[in-house]
mmCIF file with all atom_site columns, C-alpha atoms in Angstrom:
data_model
loop_
_atom_site.group_PDB
_atom_site.id
_atom_site.type_symbol
_atom_site.label_atom_id
_atom_site.label_alt_id
_atom_site.label_comp_id
_atom_site.label_asym_id
_atom_site.label_entity_id
_atom_site.label_seq_id
_atom_site.pdbx_PDB_ins_code
_atom_site.Cartn_x
_atom_site.Cartn_y
_atom_site.Cartn_z
_atom_site.occupancy
_atom_site.B_iso_or_equiv
_atom_site.pdbx_formal_charge
_atom_site.auth_seq_id
_atom_site.auth_comp_id
_atom_site.auth_asym_id
_atom_site.auth_atom_id
_atom_site.pdbx_PDB_model_num
ATOM 1   C CA . UNK A 1 1   ? -44.094 17.238  38.463  1.00 48.00 ? 1   UNK A CA 1
ATOM 2   C CA . UNK A 1 2   ? -41.604 16.610  35.640  1.00 47.00 ? 2   UNK A CA 1
ATOM 3   C CA . UNK A 1 3   ? -38.612 18.725  34.680  1.00 47.00 ? 3   UNK A CA 1
ATOM 4   C CA . UNK A 1 4   ? -38.918 19.660  30.975  1.00 45.00 ? 4   UNK A CA 1
ATOM 5   C CA . UNK A 1 5   ? -35.142 20.228  30.667  1.00 45.00 ? 5   UNK A CA 1
ATOM 6   C CA . UNK A 1 6   ? -34.613 16.444  30.657  1.00 42.00 ? 6   UNK A CA 1
ATOM 7   C CA . UNK A 1 7   ? -37.513 15.507  28.445  1.00 48.00 ? 7   UNK A CA 1
ATOM 8   C CA . UNK A 1 8   ? -36.450 14.628  24.844  1.00 48.00 ? 8   UNK A CA 1
ATOM 9   C CA . UNK A 1 9   ? -38.707 15.144  21.856  1.00 53.00 ? 9   UNK A CA 1
ATOM 10  C CA . UNK A 1 10  ? -40.015 11.906  20.286  1.00 54.00 ? 10  UNK A CA 1
ATOM 11  C CA . UNK A 1 11  ? -37.416 10.373  17.925  1.00 52.00 ? 11  UNK A CA 1
ATOM 12  C CA . UNK A 1 12  ? -34.532 12.501  19.212  1.00 42.00 ? 12  UNK A CA 1
ATOM 13  C CA . UNK A 1 13  ? -33.073 9.715   21.362  1.00 43.00 ? 13  UNK A CA 1
ATOM 14  C CA . UNK A 1 14  ? -33.212 7.247   18.457  1.00 47.00 ? 14  UNK A CA 1
ATOM 15  C CA . UNK A 1 15  ? -31.486 9.689   16.084  1.00 47.00 ? 15  UNK A CA 1
ATOM 16  C CA . UNK A 1 16  ? -28.836 10.460  18.683  1.00 37.00 ? 16  UNK A CA 1
ATOM 17  C CA . UNK A 1 17  ? -28.190 6.745   19.277  1.00 38.00 ? 17  UNK A CA 1
ATOM 18  C CA . UNK A 1 18  ? -27.980 6.103   15.524  1.00 37.00 ? 18  UNK A CA 1
ATOM 19  C CA . UNK A 1 19  ? -25.521 8.983   14.997  1.00 39.00 ? 19  UNK A CA 1
ATOM 20  C CA . UNK A 1 20  ? -23.420 7.747   17.910  1.00 36.00 ? 20  UNK A CA 1
ATOM 21  C CA . UNK A 1 21  ? -23.379 4.168   16.545  1.00 37.00 ? 21  UNK A CA 1
ATOM 22  C CA . UNK A 1 22  ? -22.406 5.291   13.016  1.00 36.00 ? 22  UNK A CA 1
ATOM 23  C CA . UNK A 1 23  ? -19.664 7.546   14.388  1.00 37.00 ? 23  UNK A CA 1
ATOM 24  C CA . UNK A 1 24  ? -18.293 4.743   16.549  1.00 35.00 ? 24  UNK A CA 1
ATOM 25  C CA . UNK A 1 25  ? -18.276 2.264   13.648  1.00 35.00 ? 25  UNK A CA 1
ATOM 26  C CA . UNK A 1 26  ? -16.602 4.760   11.296  1.00 36.00 ? 26  UNK A CA 1
ATOM 27  C CA . UNK A 1 27  ? -13.863 5.559   13.794  1.00 34.00 ? 27  UNK A CA 1
ATOM 28  C CA . UNK A 1 28  ? -13.026 1.893   14.449  1.00 35.00 ? 28  UNK A CA 1
ATOM 29  C CA . UNK A 1 29  ? -13.213 0.621   10.844  1.00 39.00 ? 29  UNK A CA 1
ATOM 30  C CA . UNK A 1 30  ? -9.806  -0.257  9.386   1.00 46.00 ? 30  UNK A CA 1
ATOM 31  C CA . UNK A 1 31  ? -8.446  2.100   6.748   1.00 52.00 ? 31  UNK A CA 1
ATOM 32  C CA . UNK A 1 32  ? -8.280  0.575   3.306   1.00 62.00 ? 32  UNK A CA 1
ATOM 33  C CA . UNK A 1 33  ? -4.916  0.455   1.643   1.00 63.00 ? 33  UNK A CA 1
ATOM 34  C CA . UNK A 1 34  ? -4.530  2.122   -1.718  1.00 90.00 ? 34  UNK A CA 1
ATOM 35  C CA . UNK A 1 35  ? -1.877  -0.380  -2.839  1.00 96.00 ? 35  UNK A CA 1
ATOM 36  C CA . UNK A 1 36  ? -1.474  -3.619  -0.966  1.00 96.00 ? 36  UNK A CA 1
ATOM 37  C CA . UNK A 1 37  ? 0.391   -6.841  -1.635  1.00 97.00 ? 37  UNK A CA 1
ATOM 38  C CA . UNK A 1 38  ? -0.950  -10.241 -0.613  1.00 97.00 ? 38  UNK A CA 1
ATOM 39  C CA . UNK A 1 39  ? 1.485   -13.128 -0.293  1.00 96.00 ? 39  UNK A CA 1
ATOM 40  C CA . UNK A 1 40  ? -0.145  -16.506 -0.961  1.00 95.00 ? 40  UNK A CA 1
ATOM 41  C CA . UNK A 1 41  ? 3.187   -18.358 -0.980  1.00 92.00 ? 41  UNK A CA 1
ATOM 42  C CA . UNK A 1 42  ? 4.569   -20.425 1.893   1.00 91.00 ? 42  UNK A CA 1
ATOM 43  C CA . UNK A 1 43  ? 7.546   -18.133 2.632   1.00 93.00 ? 43  UNK A CA 1
ATOM 44  C CA . UNK A 1 44  ? 7.766   -14.510 3.744   1.00 95.00 ? 44  UNK A CA 1
ATOM 45  C CA . UNK A 1 45  ? 8.478   -12.089 0.891   1.00 95.00 ? 45  UNK A CA 1
ATOM 46  C CA . UNK A 1 46  ? 10.425  -8.829  0.972   1.00 96.00 ? 46  UNK A CA 1
ATOM 47  C CA . UNK A 1 47  ? 8.769   -6.297  -1.334  1.00 97.00 ? 47  UNK A CA 1
ATOM 48  C CA . UNK A 1 48  ? 9.849   -3.001  -2.915  1.00 98.00 ? 48  UNK A CA 1
ATOM 49  C CA . UNK A 1 49  ? 7.732   -0.632  -5.000  1.00 98.00 ? 49  UNK A CA 1
ATOM 50  C CA . UNK A 1 50  ? 8.668   1.802   -7.757  1.00 98.00 ? 50  UNK A CA 1
ATOM 51  C CA . UNK A 1 51  ? 6.564   4.633   -9.119  1.00 96.00 ? 51  UNK A CA 1
ATOM 52  C CA . UNK A 1 52  ? 6.492   7.905   -11.014 1.00 95.00 ? 52  UNK A CA 1
ATOM 53  C CA . UNK A 1 53  ? 4.830   10.797  -9.202  1.00 88.00 ? 53  UNK A CA 1
ATOM 54  C CA . UNK A 1 54  ? 4.558   13.070  -12.238 1.00 90.00 ? 54  UNK A CA 1
ATOM 55  C CA . UNK A 1 55  ? 7.932   14.657  -11.523 1.00 93.00 ? 55  UNK A CA 1
ATOM 56  C CA . UNK A 1 56  ? 10.400  11.912  -10.634 1.00 95.00 ? 56  UNK A CA 1
ATOM 57  C CA . UNK A 1 57  ? 10.839  8.168   -10.319 1.00 97.00 ? 57  UNK A CA 1
ATOM 58  C CA . UNK A 1 58  ? 11.131  6.756   -6.808  1.00 97.00 ? 58  UNK A CA 1
ATOM 59  C CA . UNK A 1 59  ? 11.607  3.298   -5.367  1.00 98.00 ? 59  UNK A CA 1
ATOM 60  C CA . UNK A 1 60  ? 11.223  2.252   -1.767  1.00 97.00 ? 60  UNK A CA 1
ATOM 61  C CA . UNK A 1 61  ? 11.178  -0.850  0.377   1.00 96.00 ? 61  UNK A CA 1
ATOM 62  C CA . UNK A 1 62  ? 11.433  -3.172  2.139   1.00 97.00 ? 62  UNK A CA 1
ATOM 63  C CA . UNK A 1 63  ? 8.114   -4.418  3.386   1.00 96.00 ? 63  UNK A CA 1
ATOM 64  C CA . UNK A 1 64  ? 7.999   -7.947  4.741   1.00 96.00 ? 64  UNK A CA 1
ATOM 65  C CA . UNK A 1 65  ? 4.798   -9.726  3.791   1.00 96.00 ? 65  UNK A CA 1
ATOM 66  C CA . UNK A 1 66  ? 4.392   -12.908 5.810   1.00 96.00 ? 66  UNK A CA 1
ATOM 67  C CA . UNK A 1 67  ? 2.964   -16.037 4.177   1.00 95.00 ? 67  UNK A CA 1
ATOM 68  C CA . UNK A 1 68  ? -0.813  -15.982 3.667   1.00 96.00 ? 68  UNK A CA 1
ATOM 69  C CA . UNK A 1 69  ? -1.102  -12.297 4.666   1.00 96.00 ? 69  UNK A CA 1
ATOM 70  C CA . UNK A 1 70  ? -1.362  -8.866  3.042   1.00 96.00 ? 70  UNK A CA 1
ATOM 71  C CA . UNK A 1 71  ? 0.522   -5.624  3.697   1.00 95.00 ? 71  UNK A CA 1
ATOM 72  C CA . UNK A 1 72  ? -0.246  -2.022  2.733   1.00 95.00 ? 72  UNK A CA 1
ATOM 73  C CA . UNK A 1 73  ? 2.561   -0.389  0.756   1.00 96.00 ? 73  UNK A CA 1
ATOM 74  C CA . UNK A 1 74  ? 0.795   2.889   -0.043  1.00 95.00 ? 74  UNK A CA 1
ATOM 75  C CA . UNK A 1 75  ? -2.257  4.559   1.483   1.00 93.00 ? 75  UNK A CA 1
ATOM 76  C CA . UNK A 1 76  ? -4.676  7.062   0.030   1.00 91.00 ? 76  UNK A CA 1
ATOM 77  C CA . UNK A 1 77  ? -6.013  7.108   -3.526  1.00 91.00 ? 77  UNK A CA 1
ATOM 78  C CA . UNK A 1 78  ? -3.512  5.943   -6.132  1.00 93.00 ? 78  UNK A CA 1
ATOM 79  C CA . UNK A 1 79  ? -2.134  8.768   -8.260  1.00 90.00 ? 79  UNK A CA 1
ATOM 80  C CA . UNK A 1 80  ? -0.767  6.807   -11.235 1.00 93.00 ? 80  UNK A CA 1
ATOM 81  C CA . UNK A 1 81  ? -1.862  3.995   -13.489 1.00 94.00 ? 81  UNK A CA 1
ATOM 82  C CA . UNK A 1 82  ? 1.405   2.035   -13.411 1.00 97.00 ? 82  UNK A CA 1
ATOM 83  C CA . UNK A 1 83  ? 3.367   0.867   -10.391 1.00 97.00 ? 83  UNK A CA 1
ATOM 84  C CA . UNK A 1 84  ? 6.342   -1.479  -10.305 1.00 98.00 ? 84  UNK A CA 1
ATOM 85  C CA . UNK A 1 85  ? 7.143   -4.274  -7.853  1.00 98.00 ? 85  UNK A CA 1
ATOM 86  C CA . UNK A 1 86  ? 10.111  -6.412  -6.982  1.00 97.00 ? 86  UNK A CA 1
ATOM 87  C CA . UNK A 1 87  ? 9.812   -9.165  -4.381  1.00 96.00 ? 87  UNK A CA 1
ATOM 88  C CA . UNK A 1 88  ? 11.922  -12.030 -3.149  1.00 95.00 ? 88  UNK A CA 1
ATOM 89  C CA . UNK A 1 89  ? 11.446  -14.785 -0.602  1.00 91.00 ? 89  UNK A CA 1
ATOM 90  C CA . UNK A 1 90  ? 15.208  -15.097 -0.106  1.00 85.00 ? 90  UNK A CA 1
ATOM 91  C CA . UNK A 1 91  ? 15.175  -18.656 -1.460  1.00 83.00 ? 91  UNK A CA 1
ATOM 92  C CA . UNK A 1 92  ? 13.914  -19.796 -4.851  1.00 77.00 ? 92  UNK A CA 1
ATOM 93  C CA . UNK A 1 93  ? 11.140  -17.237 -5.334  1.00 86.00 ? 93  UNK A CA 1
ATOM 94  C CA . UNK A 1 94  ? 11.712  -13.885 -7.001  1.00 93.00 ? 94  UNK A CA 1
ATOM 95  C CA . UNK A 1 95  ? 9.047   -11.747 -8.645  1.00 95.00 ? 95  UNK A CA 1
ATOM 96  C CA . UNK A 1 96  ? 10.853  -9.423  -11.060 1.00 96.00 ? 96  UNK A CA 1
ATOM 97  C CA . UNK A 1 97  ? 10.593  -7.727  -14.437 1.00 97.00 ? 97  UNK A CA 1
ATOM 98  C CA . UNK A 1 98  ? 12.365  -5.551  -16.979 1.00 97.00 ? 98  UNK A CA 1
ATOM 99  C CA . UNK A 1 99  ? 12.006  -2.049  -15.486 1.00 97.00 ? 99  UNK A CA 1
ATOM 100 C CA . UNK A 1 100 ? 15.054  -1.252  -13.364 1.00 97.00 ? 100 UNK A CA 1
ATOM 101 C CA . UNK A 1 101 ? 15.019  0.607   -10.069 1.00 98.00 ? 101 UNK A CA 1
ATOM 102 C CA . UNK A 1 102 ? 17.490  1.084   -7.240  1.00 98.00 ? 102 UNK A CA 1
ATOM 103 C CA . UNK A 1 103 ? 17.179  -0.933  -4.013  1.00 97.00 ? 103 UNK A CA 1
ATOM 104 C CA . UNK A 1 104 ? 19.178  -1.157  -0.818  1.00 96.00 ? 104 UNK A CA 1
ATOM 105 C CA . UNK A 1 105 ? 20.564  -4.641  -0.170  1.00 89.00 ? 105 UNK A CA 1
ATOM 106 C CA . UNK A 1 106 ? 19.115  -5.137  3.321   1.00 86.00 ? 106 UNK A CA 1
ATOM 107 C CA . UNK A 1 107 ? 17.969  -1.917  4.958   1.00 90.00 ? 107 UNK A CA 1
ATOM 108 C CA . UNK A 1 108 ? 14.767  0.067   4.569   1.00 95.00 ? 108 UNK A CA 1
ATOM 109 C CA . UNK A 1 109 ? 15.275  2.592   1.753   1.00 96.00 ? 109 UNK A CA 1
ATOM 110 C CA . UNK A 1 110 ? 13.791  5.304   -0.445  1.00 96.00 ? 110 UNK A CA 1
ATOM 111 C CA . UNK A 1 111 ? 15.693  6.091   -3.648  1.00 97.00 ? 111 UNK A CA 1
ATOM 112 C CA . UNK A 1 112 ? 14.922  9.035   -5.916  1.00 96.00 ? 112 UNK A CA 1
ATOM 113 C CA . UNK A 1 113 ? 15.642  8.344   -9.578  1.00 96.00 ? 113 UNK A CA 1
ATOM 114 C CA . UNK A 1 114 ? 16.341  5.112   -11.440 1.00 95.00 ? 114 UNK A CA 1
ATOM 115 C CA . UNK A 1 115 ? 19.885  5.704   -12.680 1.00 94.00 ? 115 UNK A CA 1
ATOM 116 C CA . UNK A 1 116 ? 23.394  5.335   -11.283 1.00 95.00 ? 116 UNK A CA 1
ATOM 117 C CA . UNK A 1 117 ? 22.231  2.877   -8.627  1.00 96.00 ? 117 UNK A CA 1
ATOM 118 C CA . UNK A 1 118 ? 25.646  1.346   -7.871  1.00 96.00 ? 118 UNK A CA 1
ATOM 119 C CA . UNK A 1 119 ? 27.415  4.721   -7.817  1.00 96.00 ? 119 UNK A CA 1
ATOM 120 C CA . UNK A 1 120 ? 24.836  5.914   -5.262  1.00 95.00 ? 120 UNK A CA 1
ATOM 121 C CA . UNK A 1 121 ? 25.295  2.858   -3.034  1.00 94.00 ? 121 UNK A CA 1
ATOM 122 C CA . UNK A 1 122 ? 22.277  0.856   -4.188  1.00 96.00 ? 122 UNK A CA 1
ATOM 123 C CA . UNK A 1 123 ? 21.770  -2.426  -6.026  1.00 96.00 ? 123 UNK A CA 1
ATOM 124 C CA . UNK A 1 124 ? 19.886  -2.465  -9.335  1.00 97.00 ? 124 UNK A CA 1
ATOM 125 C CA . UNK A 1 125 ? 16.882  -4.792  -9.706  1.00 97.00 ? 125 UNK A CA 1
ATOM 126 C CA . UNK A 1 126 ? 14.274  -5.415  -12.395 1.00 98.00 ? 126 UNK A CA 1
ATOM 127 C CA . UNK A 1 127 ? 10.722  -4.672  -11.276 1.00 98.00 ? 127 UNK A CA 1
ATOM 128 C CA . UNK A 1 128 ? 7.546   -5.958  -12.935 1.00 97.00 ? 128 UNK A CA 1
ATOM 129 C CA . UNK A 1 129 ? 4.854   -3.558  -14.086 1.00 97.00 ? 129 UNK A CA 1
ATOM 130 C CA . UNK A 1 130 ? 1.433   -3.455  -12.423 1.00 97.00 ? 130 UNK A CA 1
ATOM 131 C CA . UNK A 1 131 ? -1.334  -1.815  -14.465 1.00 97.00 ? 131 UNK A CA 1
ATOM 132 C CA . UNK A 1 132 ? -3.952  -0.584  -12.001 1.00 96.00 ? 132 UNK A CA 1
ATOM 133 C CA . UNK A 1 133 ? -6.226  0.715   -14.759 1.00 95.00 ? 133 UNK A CA 1
ATOM 134 C CA . UNK A 1 134 ? -6.244  3.995   -12.793 1.00 91.00 ? 134 UNK A CA 1
ATOM 135 C CA . UNK A 1 135 ? -8.254  2.411   -9.983  1.00 93.00 ? 135 UNK A CA 1
ATOM 136 C CA . UNK A 1 136 ? -8.003  4.291   -6.663  1.00 93.00 ? 136 UNK A CA 1
ATOM 137 C CA . UNK A 1 137 ? -7.142  1.032   -4.814  1.00 95.00 ? 137 UNK A CA 1
ATOM 138 C CA . UNK A 1 138 ? -5.219  -2.042  -5.937  1.00 96.00 ? 138 UNK A CA 1
ATOM 139 C CA . UNK A 1 139 ? -4.283  -5.404  -4.468  1.00 96.00 ? 139 UNK A CA 1
ATOM 140 C CA . UNK A 1 140 ? -1.438  -7.360  -6.068  1.00 97.00 ? 140 UNK A CA 1
ATOM 141 C CA . UNK A 1 141 ? -1.024  -11.050 -5.239  1.00 96.00 ? 141 UNK A CA 1
ATOM 142 C CA . UNK A 1 142 ? 2.317   -12.871 -5.035  1.00 94.00 ? 142 UNK A CA 1
ATOM 143 C CA . UNK A 1 143 ? 1.940   -16.610 -5.503  1.00 91.00 ? 143 UNK A CA 1
ATOM 144 C CA . UNK A 1 144 ? 4.163   -19.643 -6.018  1.00 82.00 ? 144 UNK A CA 1
#
C-alpha cells in the first residue's frame, strides 16, 4: 500500500527542481556594476568620480584599481548621462580633463559641490568627461 501524501503529480518534481536551480543561480550570480573602471595599465590606479545628481555636484574617491582588473564605482542603474573621472597611477600616468572637482589628497572622501576646494580642505583636480549615452551601465577603460 502506498501513502498518497508523498506521491507527487507527474512533472511537479521537475518544475520544483527547475525553480530551485534558477533561484540558486540567481542568488549566486555577481551583481553587475552600473559604473565600473577597468585598468589595463601595468600600475595600480587611484580613481575618483564626479557627478551631478540633479540637485548638486559631488565628487568621491579613492578607489584603487589594480593592474589588469576592474572595480565598481557605482551600483544600480545610472541616473545621468555624464560622469567625470580623475585617475592617477602615482608615477607618470594621470587621466585628467578640464572639469574641476574637489579631491582629498590621500584619504577616502566625498565632497559636495565643486567650488572653494582649498578653503574646504581639498585639492582641486581636472576630471575628464565620460558620456554614457544614458546607458544604465557603463565600463570605462584606463590604458597606457
